[in-house]
CSV table of C-alpha atoms and ligand atoms in Angstrom, one decimal:
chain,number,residue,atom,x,y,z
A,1,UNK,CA,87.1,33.7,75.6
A,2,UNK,CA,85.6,32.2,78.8
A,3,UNK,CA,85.2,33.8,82.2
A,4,UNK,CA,88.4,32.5,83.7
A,5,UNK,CA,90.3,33.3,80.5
A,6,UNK,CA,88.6,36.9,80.6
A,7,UNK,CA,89.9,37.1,84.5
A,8,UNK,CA,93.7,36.3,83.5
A,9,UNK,CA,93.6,38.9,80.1
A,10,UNK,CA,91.9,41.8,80.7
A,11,UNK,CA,93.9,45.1,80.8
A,12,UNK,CA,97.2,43.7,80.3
A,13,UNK,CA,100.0,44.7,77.7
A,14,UNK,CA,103.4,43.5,78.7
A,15,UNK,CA,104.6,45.1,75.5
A,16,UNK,CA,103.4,48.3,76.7
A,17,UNK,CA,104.6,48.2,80.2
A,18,UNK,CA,108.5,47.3,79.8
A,19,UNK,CA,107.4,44.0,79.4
A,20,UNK,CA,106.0,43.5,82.7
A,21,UNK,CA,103.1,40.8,83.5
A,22,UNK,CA,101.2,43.4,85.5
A,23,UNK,CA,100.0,46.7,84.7
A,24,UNK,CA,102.7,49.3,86.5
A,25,UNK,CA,101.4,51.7,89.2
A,26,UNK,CA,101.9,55.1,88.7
A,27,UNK,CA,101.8,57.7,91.4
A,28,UNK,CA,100.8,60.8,89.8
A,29,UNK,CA,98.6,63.8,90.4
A,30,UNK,CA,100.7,66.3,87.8
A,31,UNK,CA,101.1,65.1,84.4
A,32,UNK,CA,103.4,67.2,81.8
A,33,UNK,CA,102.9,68.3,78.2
A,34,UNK,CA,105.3,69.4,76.0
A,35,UNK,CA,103.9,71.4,73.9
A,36,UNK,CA,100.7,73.4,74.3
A,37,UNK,CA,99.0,71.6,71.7
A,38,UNK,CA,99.5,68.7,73.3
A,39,UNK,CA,98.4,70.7,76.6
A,40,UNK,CA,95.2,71.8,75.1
A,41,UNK,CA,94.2,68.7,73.3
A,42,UNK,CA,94.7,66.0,76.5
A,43,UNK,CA,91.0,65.9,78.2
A,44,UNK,CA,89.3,63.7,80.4
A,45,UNK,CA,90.2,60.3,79.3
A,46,UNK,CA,93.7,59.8,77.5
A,47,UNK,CA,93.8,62.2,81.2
A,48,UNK,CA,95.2,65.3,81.8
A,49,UNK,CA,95.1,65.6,85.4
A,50,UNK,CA,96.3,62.2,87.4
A,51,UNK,CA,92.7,62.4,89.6
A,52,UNK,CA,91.0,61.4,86.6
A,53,UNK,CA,93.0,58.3,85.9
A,54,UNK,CA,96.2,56.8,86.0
A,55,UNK,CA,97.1,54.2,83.4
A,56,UNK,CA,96.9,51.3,86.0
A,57,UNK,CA,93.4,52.6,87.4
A,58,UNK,CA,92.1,52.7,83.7
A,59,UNK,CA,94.1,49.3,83.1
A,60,UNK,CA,91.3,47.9,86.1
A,61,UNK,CA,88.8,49.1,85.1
A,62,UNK,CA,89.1,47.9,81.7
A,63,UNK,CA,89.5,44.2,83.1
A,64,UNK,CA,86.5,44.7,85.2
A,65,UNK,CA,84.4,45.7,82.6
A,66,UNK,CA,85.6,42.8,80.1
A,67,UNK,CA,84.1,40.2,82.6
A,68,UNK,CA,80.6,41.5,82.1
A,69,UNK,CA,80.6,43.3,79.2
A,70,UNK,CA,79.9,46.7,81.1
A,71,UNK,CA,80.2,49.9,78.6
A,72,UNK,CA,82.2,51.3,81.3
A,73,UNK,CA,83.5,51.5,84.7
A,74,UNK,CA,84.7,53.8,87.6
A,75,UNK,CA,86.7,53.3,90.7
A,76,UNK,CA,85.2,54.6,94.1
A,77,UNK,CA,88.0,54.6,97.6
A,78,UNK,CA,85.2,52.1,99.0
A,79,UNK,CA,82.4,49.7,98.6
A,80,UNK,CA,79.8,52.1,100.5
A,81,UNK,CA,80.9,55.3,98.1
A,82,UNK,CA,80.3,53.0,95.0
A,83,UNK,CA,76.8,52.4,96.2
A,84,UNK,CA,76.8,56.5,96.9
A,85,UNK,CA,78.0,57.1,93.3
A,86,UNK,CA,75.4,55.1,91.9
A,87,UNK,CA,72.5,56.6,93.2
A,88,UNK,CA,74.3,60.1,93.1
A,89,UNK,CA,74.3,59.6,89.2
A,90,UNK,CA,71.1,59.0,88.4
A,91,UNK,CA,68.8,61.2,91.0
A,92,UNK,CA,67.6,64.4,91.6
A,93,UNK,CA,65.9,66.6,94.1
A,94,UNK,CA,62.1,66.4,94.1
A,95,UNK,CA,62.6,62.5,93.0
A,96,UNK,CA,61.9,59.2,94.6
A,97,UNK,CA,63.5,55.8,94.5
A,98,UNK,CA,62.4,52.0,95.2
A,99,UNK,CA,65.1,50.6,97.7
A,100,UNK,CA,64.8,46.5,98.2
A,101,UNK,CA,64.7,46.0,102.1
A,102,UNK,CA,67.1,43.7,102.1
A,103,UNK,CA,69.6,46.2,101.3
A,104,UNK,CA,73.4,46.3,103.0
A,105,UNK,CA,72.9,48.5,106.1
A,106,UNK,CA,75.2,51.5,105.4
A,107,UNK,CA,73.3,51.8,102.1
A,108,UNK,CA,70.0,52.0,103.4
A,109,UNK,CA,71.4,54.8,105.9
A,110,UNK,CA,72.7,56.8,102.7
A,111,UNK,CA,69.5,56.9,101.7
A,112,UNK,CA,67.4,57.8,104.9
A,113,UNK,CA,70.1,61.1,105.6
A,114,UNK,CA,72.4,62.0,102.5
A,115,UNK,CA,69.6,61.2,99.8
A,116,UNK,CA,66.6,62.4,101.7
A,117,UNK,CA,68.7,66.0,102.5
A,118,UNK,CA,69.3,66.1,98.8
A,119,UNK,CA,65.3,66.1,98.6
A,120,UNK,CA,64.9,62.3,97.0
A,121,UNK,CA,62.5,60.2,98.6
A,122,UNK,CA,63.3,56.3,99.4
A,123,UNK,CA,60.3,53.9,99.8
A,124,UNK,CA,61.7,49.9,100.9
A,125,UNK,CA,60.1,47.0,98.9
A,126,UNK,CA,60.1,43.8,99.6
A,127,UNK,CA,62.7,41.9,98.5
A,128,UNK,CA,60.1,38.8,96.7
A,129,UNK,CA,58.1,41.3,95.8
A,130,UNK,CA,58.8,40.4,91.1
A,131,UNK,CA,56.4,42.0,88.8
A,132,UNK,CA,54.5,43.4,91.4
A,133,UNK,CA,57.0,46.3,92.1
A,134,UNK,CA,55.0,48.2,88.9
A,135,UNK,CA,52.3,48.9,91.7
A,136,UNK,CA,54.9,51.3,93.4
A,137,UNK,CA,56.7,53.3,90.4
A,138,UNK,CA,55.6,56.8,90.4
A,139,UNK,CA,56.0,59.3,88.2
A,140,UNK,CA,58.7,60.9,89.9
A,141,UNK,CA,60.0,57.5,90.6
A,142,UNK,CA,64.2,57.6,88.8
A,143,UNK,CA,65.6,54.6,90.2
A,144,UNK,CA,65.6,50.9,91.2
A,145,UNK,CA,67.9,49.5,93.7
A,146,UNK,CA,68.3,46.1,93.6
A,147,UNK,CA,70.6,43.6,96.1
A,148,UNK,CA,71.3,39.8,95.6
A,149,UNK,CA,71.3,38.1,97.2
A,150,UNK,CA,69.7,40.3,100.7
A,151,UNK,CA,72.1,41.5,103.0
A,152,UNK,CA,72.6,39.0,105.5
A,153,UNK,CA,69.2,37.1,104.8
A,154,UNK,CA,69.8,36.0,101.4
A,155,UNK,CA,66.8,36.2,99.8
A,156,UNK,CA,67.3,36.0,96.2
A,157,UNK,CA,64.8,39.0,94.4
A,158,UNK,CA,63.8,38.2,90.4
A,159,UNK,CA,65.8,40.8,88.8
A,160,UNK,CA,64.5,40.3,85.3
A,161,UNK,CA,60.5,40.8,86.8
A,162,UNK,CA,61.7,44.0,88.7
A,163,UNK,CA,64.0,45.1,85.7
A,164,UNK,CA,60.7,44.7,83.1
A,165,UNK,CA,59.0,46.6,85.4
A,166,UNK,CA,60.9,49.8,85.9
A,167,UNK,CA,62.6,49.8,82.0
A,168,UNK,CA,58.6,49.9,80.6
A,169,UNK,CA,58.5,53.3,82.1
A,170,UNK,CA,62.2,54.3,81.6
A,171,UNK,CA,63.5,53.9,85.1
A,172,UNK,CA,67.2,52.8,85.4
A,173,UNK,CA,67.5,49.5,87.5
A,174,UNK,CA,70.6,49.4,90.0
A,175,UNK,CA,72.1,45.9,91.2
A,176,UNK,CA,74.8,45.5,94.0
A,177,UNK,CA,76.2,42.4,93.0
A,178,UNK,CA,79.3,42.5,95.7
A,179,UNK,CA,78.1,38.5,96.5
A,180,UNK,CA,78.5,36.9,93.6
A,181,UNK,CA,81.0,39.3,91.6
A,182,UNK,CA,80.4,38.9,87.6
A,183,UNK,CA,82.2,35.6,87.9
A,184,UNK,CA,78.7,33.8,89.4
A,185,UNK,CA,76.0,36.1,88.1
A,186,UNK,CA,76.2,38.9,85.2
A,187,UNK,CA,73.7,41.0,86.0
A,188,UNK,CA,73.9,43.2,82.5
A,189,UNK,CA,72.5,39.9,80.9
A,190,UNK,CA,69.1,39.6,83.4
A,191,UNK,CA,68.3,43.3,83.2
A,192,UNK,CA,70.2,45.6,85.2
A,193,UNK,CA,71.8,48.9,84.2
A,194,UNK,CA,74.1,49.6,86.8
A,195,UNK,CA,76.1,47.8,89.0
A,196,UNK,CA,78.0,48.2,92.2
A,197,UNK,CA,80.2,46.1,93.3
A,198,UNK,CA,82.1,46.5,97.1
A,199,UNK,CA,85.9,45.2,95.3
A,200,UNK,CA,86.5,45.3,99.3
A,201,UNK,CA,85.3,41.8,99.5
A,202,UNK,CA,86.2,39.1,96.8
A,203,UNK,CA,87.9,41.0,94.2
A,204,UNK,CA,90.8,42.4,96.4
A,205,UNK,CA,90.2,39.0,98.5
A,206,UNK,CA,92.9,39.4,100.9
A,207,UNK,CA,91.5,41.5,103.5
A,208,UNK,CA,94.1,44.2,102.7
A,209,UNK,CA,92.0,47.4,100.4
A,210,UNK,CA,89.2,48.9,100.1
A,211,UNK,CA,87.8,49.3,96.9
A,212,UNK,CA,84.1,50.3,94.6
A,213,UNK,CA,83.3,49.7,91.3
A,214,UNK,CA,80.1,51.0,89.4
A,215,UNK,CA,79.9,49.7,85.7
A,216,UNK,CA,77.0,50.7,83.3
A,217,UNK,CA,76.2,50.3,80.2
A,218,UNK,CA,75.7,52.4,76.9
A,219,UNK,CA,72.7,54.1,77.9
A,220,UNK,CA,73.6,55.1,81.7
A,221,UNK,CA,77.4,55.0,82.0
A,222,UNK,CA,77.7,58.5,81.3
A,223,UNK,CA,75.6,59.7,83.8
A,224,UNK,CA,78.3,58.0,86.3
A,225,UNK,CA,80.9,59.3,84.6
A,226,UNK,CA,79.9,63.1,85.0
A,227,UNK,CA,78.7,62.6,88.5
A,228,UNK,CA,82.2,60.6,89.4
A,229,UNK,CA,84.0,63.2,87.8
A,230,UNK,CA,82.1,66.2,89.6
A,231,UNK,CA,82.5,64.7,93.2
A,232,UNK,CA,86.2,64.3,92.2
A,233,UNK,CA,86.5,60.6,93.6
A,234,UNK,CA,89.6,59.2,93.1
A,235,UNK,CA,91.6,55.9,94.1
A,236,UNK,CA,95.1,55.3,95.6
A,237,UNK,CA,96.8,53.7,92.5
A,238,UNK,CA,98.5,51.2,94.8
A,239,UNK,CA,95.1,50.1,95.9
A,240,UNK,CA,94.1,49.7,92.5
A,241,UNK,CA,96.7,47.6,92.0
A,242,UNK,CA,95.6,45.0,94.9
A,243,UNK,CA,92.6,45.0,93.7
A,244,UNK,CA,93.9,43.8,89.7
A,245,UNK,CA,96.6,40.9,92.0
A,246,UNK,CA,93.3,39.8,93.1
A,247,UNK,CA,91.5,39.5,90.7
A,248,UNK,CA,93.7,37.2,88.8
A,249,UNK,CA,92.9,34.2,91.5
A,250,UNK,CA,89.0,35.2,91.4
A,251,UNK,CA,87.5,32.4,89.8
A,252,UNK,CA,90.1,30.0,91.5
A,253,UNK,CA,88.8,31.3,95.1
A,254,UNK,CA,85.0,31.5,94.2
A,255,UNK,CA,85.4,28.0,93.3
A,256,UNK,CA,86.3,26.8,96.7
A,257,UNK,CA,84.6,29.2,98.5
A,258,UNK,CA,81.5,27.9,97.1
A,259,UNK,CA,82.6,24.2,97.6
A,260,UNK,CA,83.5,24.6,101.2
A,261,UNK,CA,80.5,27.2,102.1
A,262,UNK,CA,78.5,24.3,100.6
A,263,UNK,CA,80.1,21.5,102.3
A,264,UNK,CA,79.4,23.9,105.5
A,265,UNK,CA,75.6,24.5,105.0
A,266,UNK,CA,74.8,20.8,104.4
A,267,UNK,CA,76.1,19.8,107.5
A,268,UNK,CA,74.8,22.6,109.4
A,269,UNK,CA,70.9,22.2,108.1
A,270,UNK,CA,71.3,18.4,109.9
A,271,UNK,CA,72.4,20.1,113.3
A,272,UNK,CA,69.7,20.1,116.6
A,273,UNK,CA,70.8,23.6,116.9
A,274,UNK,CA,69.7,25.2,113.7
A,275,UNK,CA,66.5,25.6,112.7
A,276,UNK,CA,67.0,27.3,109.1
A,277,UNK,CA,70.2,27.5,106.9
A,278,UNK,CA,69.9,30.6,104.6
A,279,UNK,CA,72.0,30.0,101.7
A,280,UNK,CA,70.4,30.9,98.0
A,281,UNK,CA,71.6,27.6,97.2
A,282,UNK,CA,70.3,25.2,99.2
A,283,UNK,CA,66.2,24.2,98.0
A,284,UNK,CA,63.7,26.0,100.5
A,285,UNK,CA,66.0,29.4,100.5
A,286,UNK,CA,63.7,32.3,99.1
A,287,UNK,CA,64.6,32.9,95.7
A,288,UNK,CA,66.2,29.8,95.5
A,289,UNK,CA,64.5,29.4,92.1
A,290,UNK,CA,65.8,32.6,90.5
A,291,UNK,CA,69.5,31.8,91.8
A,292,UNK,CA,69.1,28.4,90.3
A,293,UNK,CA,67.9,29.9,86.8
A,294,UNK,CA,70.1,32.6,86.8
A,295,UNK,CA,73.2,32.2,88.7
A,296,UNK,CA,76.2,30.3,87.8
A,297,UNK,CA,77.6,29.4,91.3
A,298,UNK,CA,77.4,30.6,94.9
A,299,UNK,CA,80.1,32.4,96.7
A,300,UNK,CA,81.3,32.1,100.2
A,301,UNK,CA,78.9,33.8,102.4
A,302,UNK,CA,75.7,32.6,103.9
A,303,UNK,CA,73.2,32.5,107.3
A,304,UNK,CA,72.0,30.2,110.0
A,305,UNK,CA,69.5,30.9,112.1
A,306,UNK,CA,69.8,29.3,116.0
A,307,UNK,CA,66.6,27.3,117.4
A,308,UNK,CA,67.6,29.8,120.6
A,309,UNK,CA,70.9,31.0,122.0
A,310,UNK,CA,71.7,33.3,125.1
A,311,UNK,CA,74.6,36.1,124.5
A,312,UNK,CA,76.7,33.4,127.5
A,313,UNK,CA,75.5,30.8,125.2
A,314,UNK,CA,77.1,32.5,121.8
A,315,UNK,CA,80.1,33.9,123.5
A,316,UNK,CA,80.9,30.7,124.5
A,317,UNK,CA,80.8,29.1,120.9
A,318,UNK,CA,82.4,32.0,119.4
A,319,UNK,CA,85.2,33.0,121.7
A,320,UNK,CA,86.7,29.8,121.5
A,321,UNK,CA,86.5,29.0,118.1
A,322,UNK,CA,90.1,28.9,116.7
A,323,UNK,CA,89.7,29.3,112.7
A,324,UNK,CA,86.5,31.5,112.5
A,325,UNK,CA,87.7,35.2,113.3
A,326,UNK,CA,84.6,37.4,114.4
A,327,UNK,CA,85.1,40.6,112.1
A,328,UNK,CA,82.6,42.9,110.0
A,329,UNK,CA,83.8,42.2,106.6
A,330,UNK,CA,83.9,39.1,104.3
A,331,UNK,CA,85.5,38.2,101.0
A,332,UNK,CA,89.0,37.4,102.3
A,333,UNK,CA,91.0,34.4,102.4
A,334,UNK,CA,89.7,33.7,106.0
A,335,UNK,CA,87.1,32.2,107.7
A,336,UNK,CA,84.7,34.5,109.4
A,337,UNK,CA,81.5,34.2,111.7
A,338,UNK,CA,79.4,37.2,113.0
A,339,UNK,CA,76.2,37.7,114.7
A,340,UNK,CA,74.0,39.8,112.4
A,341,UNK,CA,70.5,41.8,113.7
A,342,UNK,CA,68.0,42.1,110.9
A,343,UNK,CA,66.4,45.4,110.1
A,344,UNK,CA,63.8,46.0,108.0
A,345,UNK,CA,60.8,48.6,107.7
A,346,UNK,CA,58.7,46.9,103.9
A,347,UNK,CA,59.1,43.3,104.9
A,348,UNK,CA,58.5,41.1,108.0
A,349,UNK,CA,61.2,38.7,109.7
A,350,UNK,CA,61.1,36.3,112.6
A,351,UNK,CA,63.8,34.4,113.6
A,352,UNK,CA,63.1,31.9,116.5
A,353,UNK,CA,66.8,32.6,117.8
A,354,UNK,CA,70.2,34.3,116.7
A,355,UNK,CA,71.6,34.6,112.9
A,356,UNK,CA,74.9,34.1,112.4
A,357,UNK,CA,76.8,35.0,109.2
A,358,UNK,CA,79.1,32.6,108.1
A,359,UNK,CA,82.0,33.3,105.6
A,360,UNK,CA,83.6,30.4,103.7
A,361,UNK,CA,87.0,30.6,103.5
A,362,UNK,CA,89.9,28.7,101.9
A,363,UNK,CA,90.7,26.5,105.0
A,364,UNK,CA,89.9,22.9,104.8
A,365,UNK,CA,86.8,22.1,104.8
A,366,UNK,CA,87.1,19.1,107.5
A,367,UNK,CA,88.9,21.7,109.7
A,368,UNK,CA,85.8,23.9,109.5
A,369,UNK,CA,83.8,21.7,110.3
A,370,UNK,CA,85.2,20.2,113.5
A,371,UNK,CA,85.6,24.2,114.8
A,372,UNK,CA,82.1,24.6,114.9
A,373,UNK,CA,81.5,21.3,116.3
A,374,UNK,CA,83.7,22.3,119.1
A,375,UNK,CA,81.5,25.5,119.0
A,376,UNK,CA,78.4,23.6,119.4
A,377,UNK,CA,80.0,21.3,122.2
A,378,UNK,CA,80.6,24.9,124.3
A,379,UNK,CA,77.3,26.4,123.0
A,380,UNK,CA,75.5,23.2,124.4
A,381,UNK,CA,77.6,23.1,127.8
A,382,UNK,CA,76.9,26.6,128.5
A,383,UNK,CA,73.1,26.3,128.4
B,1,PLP,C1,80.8,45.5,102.2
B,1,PLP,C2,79.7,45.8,101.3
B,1,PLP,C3,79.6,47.1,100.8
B,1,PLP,C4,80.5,48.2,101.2
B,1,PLP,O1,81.8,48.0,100.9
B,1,PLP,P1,83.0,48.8,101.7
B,1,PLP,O2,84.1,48.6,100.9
B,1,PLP,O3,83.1,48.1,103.0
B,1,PLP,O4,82.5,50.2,101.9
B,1,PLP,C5,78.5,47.4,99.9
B,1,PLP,N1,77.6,46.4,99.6
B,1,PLP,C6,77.7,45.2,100.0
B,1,PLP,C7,76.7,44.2,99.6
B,1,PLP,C8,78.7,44.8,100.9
B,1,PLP,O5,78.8,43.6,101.3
């Protein structure tokens, strides 16, 4: 079966759920035997304790994994704690990890306090940096985080180089892949071994839930298994059930959230005001060449970078603009815009003014449009 086909099957069994579409939600921490054979015999997974699983969490998580073939799957209460889980699983005091620079914020600040108490050393690449990352695996060296596309930037880094690279000396490669979700990019099939994915954003889609999901395959899912199990994460089972709602509109939504992002970064790369668009679809984007190889679409969520803007100037474009909400999250229904600083410590970036991050959402296009333009009209007058 196809992708979208996949998106509307998996983890459903109306015979086995009183003939309900949807998987039911079951609020449960105690579950009862009758017997004590039955007692002795339930373990981790059919459950015997509800923080391990409720049939509707495992119901997700099978549906999750059958869009990228993923061995397995486990549920994390948010985006950030996936990413946490992930790296959790697979290091140990006394080791060292390669971190791409372009990495989501939070994550990056995991590393530099949890991880580095915990005695595991973080060293940033750059996020072009391909084959050459051999140069910095050590021998201590038990992980490779990988983003795409970067945080904020967009930079698309060539997973299969970097994978290659860490796999000839055993090294487990890590992917958050919360931009493109499995339904643009599978990132099992271009080398990666773990993935995180922030559900928060397109796969609950409504703004509503947090959510995390880390999905391995054969070789490293248990090791996120135990490590899930010993830090006794567990999800509200009404969450999980948002997050299975959305997922059966994903591939309608990404559709239009690419189209309309699209429509958006065209005209923007033709306006006085904006000297770059960064958006790993458009030609001239770093990485643009990997995306184009390996990706099957582009979600919602992309970059421009101003010519030169004052904070009066901004605030007048973005306080008045009407369909664009200014917010910290993306992935919903809505429209968003943001100004975004840029932090790095491996990598250099200059900007000759502000970057704004720009979600997509399923508003007309047209209207979109015009709400900047207004924005530009007020930017403009306020200079
Ligand atoms: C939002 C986000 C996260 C964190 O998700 P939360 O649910 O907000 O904790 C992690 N990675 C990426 C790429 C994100 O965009």
């Amino acid at each position: 079966m196809k992708i979208n086909s996949r998106i509307i099957m998996g983890g459903r069994r109306p015979a086995e759920q009183a003939r309900a579409v949807n998987p039911p939600v079951h609020h449960a921490s105690t579950l009862i035997f009758e017997t004590l054979d039955d007692l002795m015999a339930a373990g981790h997974r059919p459950t015997n304790y509800g923080r391990r699983g409720t049939p509707g969490i495992m119901a997700l998580e099978e549906a999750l994994c059958g869009l990228d073939g993923a061995a397995g799957a486990r549920l994390t209460p948010s985006g950030l704690n996936a990413c946490a889980l992930a790296l959790q699983s697979v290091t140990r005091s006394g080791g060292h990890i390669l971190m791409i620079d372009t990495v989501y914020w939070p994550t990056r600040r995991f590393c530099d306090t949890v991880l580095e108490r915990c005695g595991v050393e973080t060293t940033y690449y750059d996020p072009m940096i391909g084959a050459d990352i051999a140069s910095l695996i050590r021998d201590d060296t038990q992980a490779v985080y990988v983003e795409t596309p970067g945080s904020n930037t967009f930079e698309v880094p060539d997973l299969p180089a970097i994978a290659r690279a860490a796999h000839d000396r055993d090294i487990p490669v890590l992917i958050d892949n919360t931009w493109a979700t499995a339904y643009f990019y599978n990132p099992f099939e271009h080398g990666a071994d773990i993935q995180i994915q922030a559900a928060t954003k397109y796969l609950v889609g409504h703004a509503d839930a947090f959510m995390g999901v880390v999905s391995a395959n054969t070789r490293w899912l248990p090791h996120v298994e135990r490590t899930h199990g010993q830090l006794g994460i567990a999800v509200a089972p009404d969450d999980a059930y948002l997050v299975q709602r959305g997922l059966r509109t994903l591939g309608v939504r990404l559709d239009r959230h690419q189209e309309t992002a699209l429509t958006l970064a065209h005209w923007l790369k033709e306006r006085p005001e904006v000297a770059q668009v960064l958006h790993p679809a458009l030609p001239g984007s770093p990485g643009h060449d990997v995306w184009a190889r390996d990706f099957c679409g582009a979600s919602g969520l992309f970059s421009i970078v101003l010519r030169q803007g004052t904070r009066e100037q901004l605030a007048a474009m973005l306080d008045g603009l009407t369909l664009f909400g200014m917010g910290w999250s993306w992935g919903g229904y809505e429209s968003l815009i943001v100004p975004v600083l840029i932090s790095r410590t491996a990598s250099t970036w200059e900007a000759p003014g502000p970057v704004l991050r720009i979600h997509a959402g399923l508003e007309d296009a047209g209207d979109l449009r015009a709400d900047l333009e207004a924005g530009f009209g007020r930017f403009n007058a306020a200079a």
